Structure formats: structure tokens, C-alpha cells
Coordinates of C-alpha atoms in Angstrom, one line a residue:
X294 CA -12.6 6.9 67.4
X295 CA -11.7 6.4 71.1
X296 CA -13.3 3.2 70.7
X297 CA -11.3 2.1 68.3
X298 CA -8.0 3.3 69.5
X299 CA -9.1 1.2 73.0
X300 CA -8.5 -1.8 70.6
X301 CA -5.5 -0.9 69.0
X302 CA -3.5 -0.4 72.4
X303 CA -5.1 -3.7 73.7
X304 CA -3.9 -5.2 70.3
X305 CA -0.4 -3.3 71.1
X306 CA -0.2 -4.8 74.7
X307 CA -1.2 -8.1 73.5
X308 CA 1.3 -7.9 70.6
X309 CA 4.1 -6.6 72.7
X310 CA 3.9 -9.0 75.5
X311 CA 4.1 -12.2 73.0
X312 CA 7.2 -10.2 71.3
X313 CA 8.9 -10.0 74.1
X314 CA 9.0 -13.6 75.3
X315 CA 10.0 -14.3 71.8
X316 CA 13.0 -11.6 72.3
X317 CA 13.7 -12.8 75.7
X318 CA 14.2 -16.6 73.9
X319 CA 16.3 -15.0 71.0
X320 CA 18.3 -13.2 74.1
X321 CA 19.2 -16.4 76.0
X322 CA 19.6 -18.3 73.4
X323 CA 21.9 -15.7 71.7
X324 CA 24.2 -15.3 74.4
X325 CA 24.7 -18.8 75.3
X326 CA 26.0 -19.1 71.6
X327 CA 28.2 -16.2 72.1
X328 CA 29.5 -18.0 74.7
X329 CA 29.8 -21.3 72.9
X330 CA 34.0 -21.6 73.8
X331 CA 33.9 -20.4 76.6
X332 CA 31.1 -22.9 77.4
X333 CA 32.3 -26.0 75.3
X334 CA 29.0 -26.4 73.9
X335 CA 30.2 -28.1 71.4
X336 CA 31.7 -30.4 73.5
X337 CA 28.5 -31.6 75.9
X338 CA 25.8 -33.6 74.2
X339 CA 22.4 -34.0 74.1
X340 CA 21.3 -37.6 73.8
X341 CA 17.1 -37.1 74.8
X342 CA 15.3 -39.3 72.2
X343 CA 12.9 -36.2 71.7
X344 CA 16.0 -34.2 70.5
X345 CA 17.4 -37.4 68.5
X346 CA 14.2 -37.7 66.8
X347 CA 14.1 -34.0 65.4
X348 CA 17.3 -34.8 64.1
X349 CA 16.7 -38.0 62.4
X350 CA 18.9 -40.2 64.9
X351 CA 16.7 -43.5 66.1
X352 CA 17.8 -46.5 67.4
X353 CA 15.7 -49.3 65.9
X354 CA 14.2 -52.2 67.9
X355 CA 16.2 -55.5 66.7
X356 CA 13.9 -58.3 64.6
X357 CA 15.9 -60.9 66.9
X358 CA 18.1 -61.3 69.9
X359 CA 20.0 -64.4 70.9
X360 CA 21.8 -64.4 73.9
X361 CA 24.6 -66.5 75.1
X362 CA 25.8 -65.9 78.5
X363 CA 27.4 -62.5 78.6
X364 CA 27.2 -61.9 74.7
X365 CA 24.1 -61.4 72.4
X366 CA 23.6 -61.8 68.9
X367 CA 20.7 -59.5 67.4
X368 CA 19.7 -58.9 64.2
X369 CA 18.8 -55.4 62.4
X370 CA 17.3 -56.1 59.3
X371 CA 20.3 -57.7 57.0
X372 CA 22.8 -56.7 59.5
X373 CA 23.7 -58.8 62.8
X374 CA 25.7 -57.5 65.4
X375 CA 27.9 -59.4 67.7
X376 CA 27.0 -57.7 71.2
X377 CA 27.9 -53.6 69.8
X378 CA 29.8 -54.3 66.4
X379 CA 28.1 -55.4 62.9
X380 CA 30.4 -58.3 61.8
X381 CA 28.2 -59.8 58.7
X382 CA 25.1 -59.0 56.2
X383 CA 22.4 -61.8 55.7
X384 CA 19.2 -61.7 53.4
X385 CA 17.5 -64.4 55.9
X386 CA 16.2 -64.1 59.4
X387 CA 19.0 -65.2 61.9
X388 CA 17.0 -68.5 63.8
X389 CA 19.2 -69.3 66.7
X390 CA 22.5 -69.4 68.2
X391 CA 24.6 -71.7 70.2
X392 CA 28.1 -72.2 71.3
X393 CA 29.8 -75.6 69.9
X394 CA 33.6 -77.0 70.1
X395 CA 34.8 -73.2 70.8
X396 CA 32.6 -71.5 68.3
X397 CA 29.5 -69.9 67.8
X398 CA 27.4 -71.5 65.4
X399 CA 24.4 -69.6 63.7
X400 CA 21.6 -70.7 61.6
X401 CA 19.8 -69.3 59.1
X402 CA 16.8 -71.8 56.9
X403 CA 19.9 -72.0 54.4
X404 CA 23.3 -71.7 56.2
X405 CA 24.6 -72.6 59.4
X406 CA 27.9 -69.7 60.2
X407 CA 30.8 -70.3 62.0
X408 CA 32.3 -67.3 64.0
X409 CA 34.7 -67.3 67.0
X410 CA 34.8 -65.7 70.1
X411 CA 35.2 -62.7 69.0
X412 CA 32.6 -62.7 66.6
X413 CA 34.4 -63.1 63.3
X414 CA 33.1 -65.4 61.0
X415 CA 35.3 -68.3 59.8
X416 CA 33.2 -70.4 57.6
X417 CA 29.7 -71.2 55.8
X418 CA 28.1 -74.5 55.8
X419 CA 25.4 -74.2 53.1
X420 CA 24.9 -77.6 51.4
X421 CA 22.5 -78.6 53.6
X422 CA 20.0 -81.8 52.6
X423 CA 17.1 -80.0 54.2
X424 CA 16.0 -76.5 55.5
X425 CA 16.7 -75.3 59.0
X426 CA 13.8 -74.5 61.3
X427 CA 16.1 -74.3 64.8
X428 CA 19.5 -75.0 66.0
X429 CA 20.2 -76.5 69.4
X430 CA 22.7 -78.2 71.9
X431 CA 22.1 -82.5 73.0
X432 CA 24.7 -84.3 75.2
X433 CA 25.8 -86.0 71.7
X434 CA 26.2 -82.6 70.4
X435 CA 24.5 -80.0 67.5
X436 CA 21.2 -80.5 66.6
X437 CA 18.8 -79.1 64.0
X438 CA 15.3 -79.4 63.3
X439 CA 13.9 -79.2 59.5
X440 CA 10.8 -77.9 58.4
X441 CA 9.4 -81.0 58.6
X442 CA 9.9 -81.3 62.3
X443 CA 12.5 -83.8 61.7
X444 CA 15.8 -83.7 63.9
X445 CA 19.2 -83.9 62.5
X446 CA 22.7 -84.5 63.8
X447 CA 26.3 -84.5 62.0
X448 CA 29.4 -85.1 62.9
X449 CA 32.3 -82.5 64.3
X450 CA 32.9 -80.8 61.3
X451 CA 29.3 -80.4 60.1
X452 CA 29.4 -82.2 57.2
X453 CA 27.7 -85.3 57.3
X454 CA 24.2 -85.0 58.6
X455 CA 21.6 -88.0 59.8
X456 CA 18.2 -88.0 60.8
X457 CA 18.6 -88.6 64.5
X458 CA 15.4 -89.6 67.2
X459 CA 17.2 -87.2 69.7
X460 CA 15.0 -86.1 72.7
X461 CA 15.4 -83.3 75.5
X462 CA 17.1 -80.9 73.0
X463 CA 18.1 -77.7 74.6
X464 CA 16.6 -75.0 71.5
X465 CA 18.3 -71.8 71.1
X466 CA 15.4 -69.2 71.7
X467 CA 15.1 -65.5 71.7
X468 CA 16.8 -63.3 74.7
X469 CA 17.3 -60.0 75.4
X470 CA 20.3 -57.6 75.0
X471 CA 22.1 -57.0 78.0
X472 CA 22.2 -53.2 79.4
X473 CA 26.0 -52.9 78.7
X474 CA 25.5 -54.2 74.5
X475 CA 22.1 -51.7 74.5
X476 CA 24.6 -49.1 75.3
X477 CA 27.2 -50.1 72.6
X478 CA 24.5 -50.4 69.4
X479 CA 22.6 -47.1 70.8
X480 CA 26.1 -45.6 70.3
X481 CA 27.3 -47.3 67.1
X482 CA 23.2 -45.5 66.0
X483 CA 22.8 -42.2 67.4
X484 CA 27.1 -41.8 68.5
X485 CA 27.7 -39.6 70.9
X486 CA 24.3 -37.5 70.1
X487 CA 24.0 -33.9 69.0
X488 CA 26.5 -31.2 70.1
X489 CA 24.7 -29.0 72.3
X490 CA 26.2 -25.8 70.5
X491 CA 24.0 -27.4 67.4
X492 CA 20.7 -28.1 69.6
X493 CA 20.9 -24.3 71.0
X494 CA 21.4 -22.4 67.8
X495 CA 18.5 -24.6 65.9
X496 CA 16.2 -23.8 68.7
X497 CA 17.9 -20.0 68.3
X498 CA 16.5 -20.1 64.8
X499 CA 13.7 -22.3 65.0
X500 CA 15.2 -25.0 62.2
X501 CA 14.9 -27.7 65.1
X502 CA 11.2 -27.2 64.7
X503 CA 11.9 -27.8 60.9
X504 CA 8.6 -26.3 58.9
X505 CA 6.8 -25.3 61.9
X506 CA 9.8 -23.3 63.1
X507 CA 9.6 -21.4 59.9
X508 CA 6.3 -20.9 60.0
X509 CA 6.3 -19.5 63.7
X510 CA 9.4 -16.8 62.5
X511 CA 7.2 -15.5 59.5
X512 CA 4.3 -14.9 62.8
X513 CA 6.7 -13.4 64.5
X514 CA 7.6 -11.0 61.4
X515 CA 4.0 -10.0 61.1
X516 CA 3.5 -9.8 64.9
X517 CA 6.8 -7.0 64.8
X518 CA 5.6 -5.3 61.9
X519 CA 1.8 -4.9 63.4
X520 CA 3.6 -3.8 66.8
X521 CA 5.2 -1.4 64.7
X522 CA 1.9 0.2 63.2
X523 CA 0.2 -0.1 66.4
X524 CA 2.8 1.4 68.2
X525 CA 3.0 5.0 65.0
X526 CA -1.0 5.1 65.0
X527 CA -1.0 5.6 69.4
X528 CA 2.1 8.1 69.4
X529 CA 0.1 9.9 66.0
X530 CA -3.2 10.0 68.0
X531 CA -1.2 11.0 71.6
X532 CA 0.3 14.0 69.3
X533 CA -2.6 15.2 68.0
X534 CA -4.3 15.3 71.3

């Protein structure tokens, strides 16, 4: 018997000493959101990616990047964005940018688009006599290159297109975005992030943990009811002594 009750007030110390870190994290975590005005927790936020990711917010890698001087054109599946903002939906991969006669002209296999400084688009070209393979700048002016590897120039207004023996072609090509526009489509993501208020009460109750959080509350319900049985079976054996 004394054996046995050795074990058991192991078992209780054991027990107690996990419950009470346990209480110690509801504590904290309880009187910060108690505190939560006086605090403005809900006005800080929490912007780690591990925190983002619990909550569903990623910022996804671009499928392309174009960069022209200060301002970058990237692509997120249909969407491209003009340095922060999305300005237009396309069902083809974006295959280069250049500026031409105060515009930005982009090229798809199918369409060349015309967009201004400011990234609005003001017209499609899509009656092309051949599909696009890249877009890029000559002395004489806008170039493209066909599937075939055949190059082709038109006049101003992008209209009327000839087969052209152009050489030394300057070829739009993939860039990077720079640190500021990384900034502007992490926001336009993820926002401002999540509200530290939120972040504190769903590691309060263990939903930022999501099935595993529940899981390690129902422990924590066995571990307080076995504390509990522990704790009756020493005092009963104490009185009885």
C-alpha cells in the first residue's frame, strides 16, 4: 500500500507541476486581455510570418517580375500589379515590359496592353499576324519576336507590323521588386496583420494552435481531473493514518 501511494504523490507532483505552468499561461495571458484598452492591443499588430501562417495570411511569390526603373510589373497568377495596386486580370503569362512614346507597353503571346504612367490601361492591341515570344526597345523603336524567332516592327500606333532584320535589341527580361513595392503587395496580402488582442486570446484558448490546441485543453481536462483524484486518495490516506 505505501508503495503504491509513493506513486500516486509522485504522479500528484508530476501532475501538479505541468498544471501549473499551464495556469501560469492562462494567468498571463488572462490579464493582458483584461487589460486589452488599457493596452490597445487591438491597436498593435503582429506581422511574424509564423503568426500569418496560423491565420491563413501568405504572401505569395510572383510567377514574374518586370522592372522598369523605379516601378515593377509582377504578375500573381491572373492578376498583375503595377508596383502595390492590381490594375488588370489576364488568362496568359505577362512576357515583358517596356516603356514606349510615354506608355508602358505589355505583351502577352496574344495582346500587346497599353497603360500610362500610372498604370491604367488605355488600350488592347490583339490582332496580331503572329504570336508574341518577347517585347523589346531598338533605336527605330518597339520590337517583337514571334515564335518562330522572327523579329517584327510597326509603326507608332501599332498597327501595321513588318518583319524587320533588326539587330542589338534591348529584350525586356525578368527583375526584381524593389523593397519599397515588396512592402506595398505584402500589405495589399496580409494588411496590416493580426491585432494583437486577437493573437493573445487565441493563444489564451489554444484556437491559434487550431486541432492541436484542442487537443492539448482536453489533456489538460484529464490532467485536472487526475490532480483531483490524486490529490482526495493522499488527504483520505493522511486521515486515516
Amino acid at each position: 500500500m505505501k508503495k503504491n501511494m509513493k506513486k500516486i504523490t509522485a504522479l500528484h507532483k508530476y501532475i501538479g507541476i505541468a498544471v501549473c505552468i499551464i495556469l501560469i499561461h492562462l494567468a498571463v495571458t488572462g490579464i493582458f486581455l483584461n487589460h486589452t484598452q488599457d493596452l490597445d492591443l487591438d491597436k498593435h499588430y503582429v506581422t511574424s510570418s509564423w503568426i500569418l501562417d496560423q491565420y491563413g495570411l501568405k504572401v505569395p511569390q510572383p510567377d514574374l517580375v518586370y522592372a522598369i526603373q523605379n516601378d515593377n510589373f509582377s504578375q500573381y497568377g491572373v492578376e498583375i500589379f503595377f508596383n502595390g495596386s492590381p490594375v488588370i486580370q489576364i488568362e496568359k503569362n505577362l512576357l515583358g515590359v517596356v516603356w514606349h512614346n510615354g506608355q508602358y507597353i505589355l505583351a502577352t503571346e496574344s495582346h500587346l496592353l497599353l497603360m500610362n504612367q500610372e498604370g491604367t490601361l488605355q488600350k488592347t492591341i490583339d490582332l496580331l499576324p503572329f504570336s508574341i515570344q518577347k517585347i523589346g526597345m531598338h533605336d527605330s523603336g518597339l520590337v517583337l519576336q514571334d515564335k518562330q524567332g522572327r523579329l517584327w516592327s510597326a509603326t507608332s500606333v501599332l498597327t501595321d507590323w513588318k518583319e524587320t532584320p533588326l539587330k542589338s535589341v534591348s529584350w525586356s527580361s525578368a527583375g526584381s521588386l524593389t523593397s519599397i513595392n515588396k512592402k506595398r503587395i505584402h500589405r495589399y496580402f496580409v494588411g496590416d496583420g493580426v491585432s494583437l488582442e486577437q493573437v493573445i486570446l487565441d493563444f489564451h484558448s489554444g484556437a491559434i494552435f487550431k486541432q492541436a490546441g484542442k487537443l492539448f485543453f482536453d489533456i489538460t481536462g484529464l490532467l485536472l481531473i487526475i490532480l483531483s483524484l490524486s490529490g482526495l486518495l493522499l488527504w483520505s490516506s493522511k486521515r486515516k493514518r
